[in-house]
XYZ file of C-alpha atoms in Angstrom:
574
model
C 74.427 75.114 153.573
C 72.664 75.697 156.876
C 75.285 74.272 159.158
C 74.459 75.877 162.505
C 73.350 73.227 164.950
C 69.916 73.628 166.487
C 69.105 73.221 170.152
C 65.394 72.569 170.063
C 63.544 72.277 173.343
C 61.532 69.062 173.568
C 57.825 69.665 173.154
C 54.603 67.834 172.434
C 53.124 69.736 169.502
C 49.437 70.103 169.136
C 48.017 68.727 165.898
C 48.589 71.036 162.960
C 46.597 70.033 159.910
C 48.043 70.185 156.397
C 46.199 71.767 153.518
C 44.863 68.756 151.523
C 46.356 70.040 148.252
C 49.785 70.376 149.868
C 49.449 66.990 151.544
C 48.626 65.282 148.244
C 51.460 67.069 146.467
C 54.021 66.101 149.117
C 52.850 62.475 149.078
C 54.065 62.186 145.496
C 57.675 62.175 146.741
C 57.106 58.854 148.488
C 58.404 56.252 148.402
C 61.887 57.379 147.371
C 62.836 55.898 144.020
C 65.626 55.563 141.500
C 63.985 56.263 138.145
C 65.365 55.209 134.765
C 64.930 58.235 132.484
C 66.384 56.701 129.321
C 69.335 54.510 128.441
C 72.122 55.307 130.897
C 70.362 58.209 132.641
C 68.903 57.831 136.140
C 67.493 60.167 138.780
C 67.126 59.531 142.534
C 63.906 61.167 143.720
C 62.861 61.686 147.349
C 66.072 60.727 149.140
C 67.224 64.231 150.062
C 66.608 67.846 149.108
C 67.673 67.518 145.488
C 67.247 64.758 142.904
C 70.818 63.658 142.091
C 71.239 62.413 138.535
C 73.518 59.536 137.504
C 74.700 59.250 133.891
C 76.430 56.016 132.919
C 79.135 56.107 130.262
C 81.219 53.381 128.661
C 84.033 53.497 131.183
C 82.767 55.761 133.915
C 79.962 57.644 135.639
C 78.870 61.281 135.875
C 76.955 62.669 138.859
C 74.875 65.821 138.536
C 74.250 67.581 141.874
C 75.481 65.145 144.538
C 73.240 66.264 147.409
C 73.140 68.410 150.530
C 75.630 66.640 152.845
C 77.911 63.650 153.200
C 75.105 61.655 154.827
C 72.581 62.591 152.134
C 74.981 61.566 149.376
C 75.674 58.237 151.079
C 71.945 57.479 151.110
C 71.689 58.259 147.401
C 74.807 56.259 146.570
C 73.439 53.254 148.415
C 70.131 53.546 146.552
C 71.896 53.653 143.190
C 74.089 50.693 144.103
C 71.085 48.665 145.207
C 69.133 49.455 142.032
C 72.044 49.174 139.588
C 74.035 46.175 140.811
C 76.713 48.067 142.773
C 77.438 50.380 139.883
C 79.919 52.500 141.870
C 82.062 49.422 142.487
C 82.085 48.629 138.775
C 82.824 52.051 137.288
C 84.671 55.154 138.522
C 83.060 58.581 138.760
C 84.707 60.619 136.016
C 82.933 63.917 136.741
C 80.635 65.670 139.179
C 78.641 68.585 137.773
C 77.241 71.326 140.028
C 74.244 73.038 138.418
C 74.496 75.980 140.843
C 75.759 76.936 144.294
C 72.727 76.204 146.494
C 73.719 73.972 149.386
C 71.537 70.994 148.492
C 73.387 70.625 145.169
C 77.061 70.720 146.155
C 77.844 69.283 149.594
C 77.807 65.580 148.786
C 80.572 65.660 146.177
C 83.334 63.814 148.028
C 81.092 60.767 148.528
C 81.216 60.210 144.767
C 84.448 61.933 143.706
C 88.139 61.372 144.308
C 91.240 63.323 143.316
C 90.935 62.155 139.703
C 87.329 63.276 139.321
C 86.651 66.479 137.409
C 84.360 68.928 139.221
C 82.476 71.039 136.680
C 80.662 74.252 137.613
C 79.817 77.728 136.351
C 82.738 80.115 136.608
C 80.542 82.310 138.846
C 79.825 79.528 141.340
C 82.502 80.507 143.866
C 81.703 84.216 143.633
C 77.997 83.556 144.051
C 78.480 81.034 146.864
C 80.529 83.488 148.902
C 78.448 86.537 148.061
C 74.945 85.151 148.432
C 75.505 82.547 151.143
C 78.827 82.256 153.002
C 79.353 85.981 153.208
C 78.451 89.033 155.226
C 74.758 88.032 155.402
C 75.385 84.448 156.486
C 73.624 84.779 159.895
C 70.485 86.149 158.237
C 70.602 83.621 155.381
C 71.116 80.653 157.716
C 68.306 81.615 160.075
C 65.981 82.418 157.170
C 66.752 79.077 155.573
C 66.046 77.232 158.808
C 62.688 78.996 159.146
C 61.709 78.514 155.500
C 62.573 74.817 155.416
C 60.900 73.860 158.688
C 64.266 73.105 160.270
C 63.063 73.961 163.764
C 60.782 70.934 163.832
C 62.429 68.650 161.288
C 61.407 65.834 158.958
C 60.110 63.544 161.671
C 57.665 65.987 163.223
C 53.939 65.672 162.564
C 54.130 69.333 161.594
C 56.454 68.759 158.656
C 54.807 68.883 155.223
C 57.858 68.862 152.963
C 59.614 71.669 151.171
C 57.578 71.721 147.934
C 60.707 71.244 145.829
C 61.755 68.283 147.986
C 60.512 66.058 150.767
C 63.366 64.852 152.943
C 66.285 66.772 154.457
C 69.477 65.030 155.604
C 71.781 67.558 157.193
C 75.401 66.936 158.061
C 78.996 67.870 157.287
C 79.985 69.113 153.859
C 81.808 67.127 151.222
C 82.123 70.092 148.887
C 84.994 69.986 146.401
C 86.014 73.104 144.456
C 85.567 73.150 140.670
C 88.380 71.927 138.450
C 86.635 72.952 135.205
C 84.471 76.063 134.931
C 81.965 77.107 132.294
C 81.482 80.716 131.269
C 78.961 80.430 128.433
C 79.061 76.935 126.925
C 81.121 73.775 127.173
C 81.037 70.920 124.695
C 82.821 67.858 125.999
C 82.792 64.087 126.086
C 82.968 62.323 129.424
C 83.213 58.540 129.640
C 82.017 58.301 126.052
C 78.950 60.527 126.595
C 78.632 63.816 124.715
C 77.726 66.788 126.918
C 76.642 70.292 125.931
C 76.621 72.469 129.052
C 75.167 75.982 128.943
C 75.009 78.955 131.292
C 71.329 79.549 132.127
C 70.916 82.327 134.727
C 67.632 82.833 136.514
C 67.183 81.737 140.091
C 70.921 82.342 140.488
C 73.653 83.812 138.304
C 75.585 80.542 138.208
C 73.046 78.070 136.800
C 74.192 75.401 134.350
C 71.830 73.338 132.204
C 72.958 70.033 130.680
C 71.978 68.782 127.235
C 72.816 65.213 126.218
C 72.399 65.381 122.420
C 72.725 61.664 121.722
C 70.139 60.842 124.374
C 67.869 63.820 123.568
C 67.813 64.476 127.300
C 67.714 67.812 129.124
C 68.820 67.971 132.778
C 67.589 71.250 134.256
C 67.090 73.109 137.498
C 66.534 76.554 139.013
C 64.349 78.082 136.299
C 61.504 75.578 135.955
C 60.001 73.641 138.855
C 56.889 71.639 139.572
C 55.604 74.644 141.497
C 55.171 78.357 140.866
C 58.589 80.058 141.059
C 59.782 82.305 143.853
C 61.553 85.177 142.125
C 63.228 85.620 145.503
C 62.695 83.184 148.362
C 61.308 84.196 151.724
C 64.602 83.301 153.428
C 66.179 86.191 151.531
C 68.476 86.100 148.528
C 70.094 88.416 146.040
C 67.446 89.955 143.816
C 66.828 87.952 140.642
C 66.139 89.317 137.179
C 62.768 87.833 136.138
C 63.624 88.137 132.443
C 66.598 85.805 132.950
C 64.175 83.008 133.813
C 62.343 83.509 130.527
C 65.493 83.633 128.415
C 66.867 80.486 130.019
C 63.634 78.534 129.618
C 63.594 79.587 125.975
C 67.050 78.019 125.725
C 65.612 74.816 127.211
C 62.802 74.862 124.662
C 65.257 75.154 121.779
C 66.645 71.659 122.407
C 63.396 69.875 121.446
C 64.141 67.361 124.169
C 62.466 63.972 124.292
C 63.324 63.566 127.991
C 63.532 66.266 130.662
C 64.910 65.622 134.131
C 64.394 68.124 136.955
C 66.735 68.163 139.931
C 63.888 69.136 142.260
C 60.291 68.015 142.519
C 58.202 64.864 143.051
C 57.839 63.986 139.362
C 61.295 64.730 137.967
C 60.906 63.048 134.577
C 58.842 64.435 131.689
C 58.776 62.309 128.528
C 57.830 63.349 124.997
C 58.582 66.484 122.969
C 55.004 67.751 123.159
C 54.747 67.290 126.927
C 58.090 68.975 127.526
C 57.285 71.824 125.153
C 53.919 72.406 126.836
C 55.460 72.346 130.319
C 58.257 74.774 129.491
C 56.088 77.094 127.388
C 53.420 77.417 130.074
C 56.041 78.033 132.752
C 57.827 80.794 130.883
C 54.493 82.300 129.787
C 53.362 82.525 133.409
C 56.531 84.363 134.415
C 56.271 86.683 131.427
C 52.576 87.345 132.059
C 53.165 88.351 135.689
C 56.240 90.358 134.723
C 54.679 92.217 131.816
C 51.434 93.001 133.586
C 53.322 94.233 136.653
C 55.467 96.540 134.531
C 52.463 97.692 132.515
C 50.689 98.718 135.709
C 53.833 100.306 137.124
C 53.799 102.512 134.036
C 50.242 103.501 134.974
C 51.507 104.708 138.341
C 50.226 101.766 140.378
C 51.921 100.474 143.535
C 52.608 96.755 144.110
C 49.728 96.614 146.583
C 47.413 97.957 143.897
C 48.854 95.673 141.233
C 48.176 92.467 143.189
C 44.492 93.395 143.209
C 44.233 93.365 139.406
C 46.894 90.961 138.069
C 45.946 87.288 138.201
C 47.171 84.379 136.118
C 44.773 83.561 133.279
C 42.872 80.265 133.792
C 44.942 78.159 131.376
C 48.039 79.000 133.436
C 46.450 79.148 136.870
C 45.217 75.576 136.421
C 48.511 74.192 135.114
C 49.908 71.558 137.531
C 53.412 73.038 137.269
C 52.177 76.477 138.313
C 50.488 75.792 141.625
C 51.679 78.036 144.462
C 53.313 75.351 146.606
C 56.615 77.244 146.619
C 56.397 80.687 145.043
C 53.482 83.104 145.111
C 52.031 85.315 142.375
C 51.499 88.175 144.819
C 54.987 87.994 146.300
C 56.521 87.795 142.833
C 54.671 90.961 141.834
C 56.329 92.735 144.752
C 59.719 91.270 143.813
C 59.386 92.434 140.204
C 58.364 95.911 141.344
C 61.345 96.136 143.719
C 63.704 94.790 141.060
C 62.921 97.776 138.852
C 62.471 100.656 141.277
C 63.207 99.597 144.849
C 60.938 99.960 147.860
C 59.558 103.443 147.118
C 56.237 103.242 145.274
C 56.113 106.829 144.050
C 53.256 107.731 146.410
C 53.860 110.370 149.038
C 52.238 108.220 151.719
C 55.018 105.666 151.221
C 57.823 108.229 151.412
C 58.065 108.027 155.198
C 58.905 104.521 156.435
C 57.478 103.700 159.842
C 58.926 101.262 162.341
C 56.657 98.363 163.378
C 56.235 99.974 166.804
C 55.189 103.294 165.259
C 52.622 101.502 163.112
C 51.349 99.637 166.180
C 50.998 102.885 168.111
C 48.988 104.360 165.250
C 46.742 101.278 165.117
C 46.140 101.468 168.880
C 45.357 105.170 168.629
C 42.790 104.544 165.908
C 41.265 101.615 167.786
C 40.923 103.629 170.959
C 43.698 101.999 172.956
C 45.511 98.711 173.379
C 42.512 96.926 174.895
C 40.299 97.957 171.995
C 42.983 96.904 169.509
C 43.127 93.501 171.202
C 39.375 93.178 170.868
C 39.543 94.021 167.171
C 42.232 91.361 166.681
C 39.929 88.842 168.365
C 36.993 89.909 166.203
C 39.116 89.507 163.067
C 40.033 85.983 164.129
C 36.409 85.097 164.886
C 35.328 86.401 161.480
C 38.039 84.457 159.640
C 40.051 87.541 158.659
C 43.245 85.752 159.602
C 45.786 88.086 158.021
C 44.244 91.073 159.798
C 44.090 89.160 163.067
C 47.802 88.335 162.813
C 48.818 91.943 162.167
C 46.575 93.450 164.847
C 47.559 90.903 167.505
C 51.218 91.453 166.679
C 50.692 95.222 167.015
C 49.333 94.677 170.522
C 52.305 92.502 171.479
C 54.745 95.140 170.257
C 53.152 97.588 172.690
C 52.348 95.117 175.468
C 54.547 91.992 175.176
C 52.882 90.321 178.187
C 49.339 90.636 176.836
C 48.158 87.020 177.162
C 44.940 87.572 175.181
C 46.816 89.004 172.194
C 49.346 86.187 172.455
C 46.577 83.597 172.301
C 44.995 85.355 169.316
C 48.299 85.526 167.464
C 49.128 81.886 168.204
C 45.717 80.691 167.062
C 45.965 82.818 163.938
C 49.398 81.528 162.940
C 48.272 77.923 163.369
C 45.116 78.564 161.324
C 47.050 80.315 158.549
C 49.556 77.445 158.452
C 46.768 74.883 158.189
C 45.034 76.758 155.382
C 47.957 77.596 153.108
C 49.289 75.238 150.464
C 52.462 77.326 150.201
C 55.293 75.564 152.018
C 57.369 78.683 152.616
C 54.431 80.373 154.328
C 53.561 77.306 156.402
C 57.105 76.790 157.648
C 57.646 80.438 158.526
C 54.353 80.648 160.413
C 54.983 77.520 162.434
C 58.618 78.422 163.089
C 57.682 81.838 164.452
C 54.979 80.220 166.580
C 57.482 77.788 168.103
C 60.085 80.477 168.762
C 57.644 82.942 170.317
C 56.093 80.301 172.551
C 59.481 79.070 173.721
C 59.062 75.595 172.262
C 62.057 75.870 169.924
C 65.039 78.131 169.439
C 67.444 78.995 166.702
C 70.620 79.285 168.803
C 72.268 82.048 166.806
C 69.187 84.253 166.457
C 70.277 87.841 167.066
C 73.852 86.616 167.609
C 75.721 87.009 164.327
C 79.090 86.295 165.952
C 77.802 82.879 167.012
C 76.456 82.245 163.520
C 79.781 83.077 161.910
C 81.619 80.946 164.478
C 79.468 77.952 163.523
C 79.989 78.331 159.775
C 80.884 75.088 158.019
C 84.656 74.541 158.271
C 84.836 73.404 154.655
C 83.369 76.742 153.566
C 85.946 78.630 155.616
C 88.780 76.753 153.934
C 87.858 78.067 150.481
C 86.629 81.509 151.580
C 88.234 84.395 149.626
C 89.886 87.090 151.715
C 87.592 89.748 150.236
C 84.617 87.861 151.671
C 86.284 87.575 155.053
C 87.041 91.299 155.120
C 83.399 92.097 154.332
C 82.386 89.929 157.308
C 84.920 91.793 159.401
C 83.462 95.140 158.305
C 79.879 94.257 159.262
C 81.074 92.787 162.580
C 82.611 96.020 163.856
C 80.908 97.358 166.973
C 80.248 100.925 165.838
C 79.375 102.262 169.288
C 82.703 101.087 170.729
C 84.769 102.328 167.807
C 83.301 105.786 167.105
C 86.196 107.406 168.982
C 88.852 105.091 167.566
C 91.420 105.661 164.826
C 93.669 102.617 164.623
C 95.974 101.395 161.857
C 96.985 97.751 161.935
C 99.228 95.814 159.581
C 98.318 92.263 158.643
C 100.850 89.862 157.133
C 99.602 86.451 155.965
C 102.529 84.088 155.785
C 100.989 81.530 153.406
C 99.622 83.898 150.738
C 102.829 84.981 149.031
C 102.100 83.280 145.716
C 98.321 83.702 145.573
C 96.272 86.607 146.846
C 97.824 89.677 148.442
C 99.693 88.727 151.591
C 99.949 92.170 153.207
C 97.052 94.365 154.292
C 96.357 97.581 156.134
C 93.383 97.508 158.513
C 92.055 100.990 159.269
C 89.455 101.339 162.034
C 88.151 104.853 161.641
C 85.297 106.175 163.764
C 82.811 103.370 163.302
C 83.990 101.763 160.058
C 86.833 99.513 159.012
C 88.628 100.028 155.690
C 90.979 97.346 154.417
C 93.598 97.932 151.737
C 96.140 95.521 150.215
C 99.235 97.322 151.382
C 101.738 97.478 154.216
C 100.938 100.600 156.259
C 104.007 102.637 157.132
C 102.461 104.071 160.276
C 100.875 100.940 161.753
C 100.172 100.966 165.475
C 101.163 97.297 165.405
C 101.375 94.409 162.951
C 99.753 90.969 163.070
C 101.616 88.073 161.462
C 99.774 84.775 161.020
C 98.438 82.331 158.423
C 95.292 82.918 156.389
C 93.354 80.095 158.095
C 94.215 81.358 161.564
C 93.131 84.851 160.552
C 89.858 83.536 159.112
C 89.131 81.633 162.304
C 89.952 84.680 164.437
C 87.637 86.979 162.465
C 84.818 84.418 162.438
C 85.095 83.797 166.179
C 86.209 80.180 165.809
C 89.523 80.894 167.569
C 90.190 82.873 170.728
C 92.792 85.647 170.201
C 94.607 84.974 173.472
C 94.868 81.272 172.737
C 96.116 82.018 169.227
C 98.934 84.131 170.694
C 99.804 81.686 173.481
C 99.936 78.810 170.973
C 102.291 80.770 168.749
C 99.810 80.973 165.862
C 99.815 84.787 165.939
C 102.789 87.110 166.407
C 102.379 90.784 167.289
C 105.060 93.367 166.554
C 105.106 97.084 167.390
C 102.937 96.710 170.506
C 102.156 94.221 173.219
C 99.506 91.505 172.887
C 96.995 93.576 174.861
C 96.660 96.012 171.940
C 95.819 93.062 169.676
C 93.196 91.726 172.097
C 91.580 95.160 172.414
C 91.529 95.511 168.645
C 89.862 92.116 168.125
C 87.333 92.935 170.865
C 85.975 95.715 168.645
C 84.594 93.042 166.295
C 81.933 91.359 168.357
C 78.618 92.148 166.699
């Protein structure tokens, strides 16, 4: 969940047009609706970032993916109650099912669930949640998510054109509840009189679950098939995804011969009829396989990803499929992702063996153009001729060398606006407009370049359930290397509330620019910290001031005075 608050400077945005194809696609989300899929199965489309599903049983209800926040879930609950005669007053929620860990699918749980409600998820959900999101890369993930989703200008701005997989965003505090039942491979169960077959279906994430209701011939799916071309990895950044997992999981979906398919994202979440569902799923998996296989085939010919995108295009029967339009993912970007999945960044060409910094590339471009002024002129010519991608790169090169160059700034700004207006890809549009707003001072992501601030603003609910291994990874990447290169410090850590769960005693070794943490009591500690796990989490994340923690009696230091503790904690300020 992107839980860092935004402080956006008020501005009067100039008109930014929306690509007509994207505009028409986004309009399909409106008005929000509760749709009746089949007997006892409903989906709420357009109310928040996912499409929460309600399944009615004889003596209870089941919610699949409760939404992105407490507020978002309340909106959905109200819509269901209005449509279904106050159904939540008439029947209890027996289970909430998380299909995967992405924030828009898990943070509304407590609106629907109580202490008697089972929370069902993949057994990898917690690991994936704290590795891919609430972990050492949280500042980068949160900022990338804000940029990708248009969070700097928000739903109500004239600039906003939806998120392709959703229309509305309703941010707020988390109501996440940890799983009580986990699924490794399959789970067959009956909840409230409804038979459920739940399967692991990795693809977009490792922790995807797909739900098959055999009596209702209904498939509830997410993460591997959307109403838009897939993003093998999103532009916000994510753990690399195995493209073949998508294909295998969609083949699992096909095997059910479903008569109804419900998607937890997208403007048209219900597909009815075996033939329609089979066609949709077959085309989707064929498109992924085509791009994958042709990329690998050309890799085997010695081609680089840049060369491959020139020759690999979807065949017409797939390129024209309504489920495969590039509103979200991109064929070209997926080719790069597939290439990197198999061999990393290096293409095998000598010219690509020597990575250049952006400034070095800009200096080379200026040298070839005949100087910064000439490079600026070429950027302007590219813009005038409609070569927008070139204009963006060349203008940005000038600004790297001459940040106050007003002509290059105007060219870059005009280019980003034009690219945003032309693209039907939401990720591209939102990134372009977000960078424009940030660079022109019209909006700001408050934690940009300030990872300590990002960690300090992490959702409290996420901190509560954070494993210690995740916290220690955050600690490791927060160490100020320049201030610790001459340090060799050994610190004991005793967590008073962890005696019966995880390890309670640790050794923290700061050693010339790195921190190593071992589950042991060091015999030669310079001093020892004694506190609770939550206090320690809040100290490491910057939510709690070390001096206040000591003065309030939440932290006790033995073997040295408090000053040694403060100096130690001051090393972790990146």
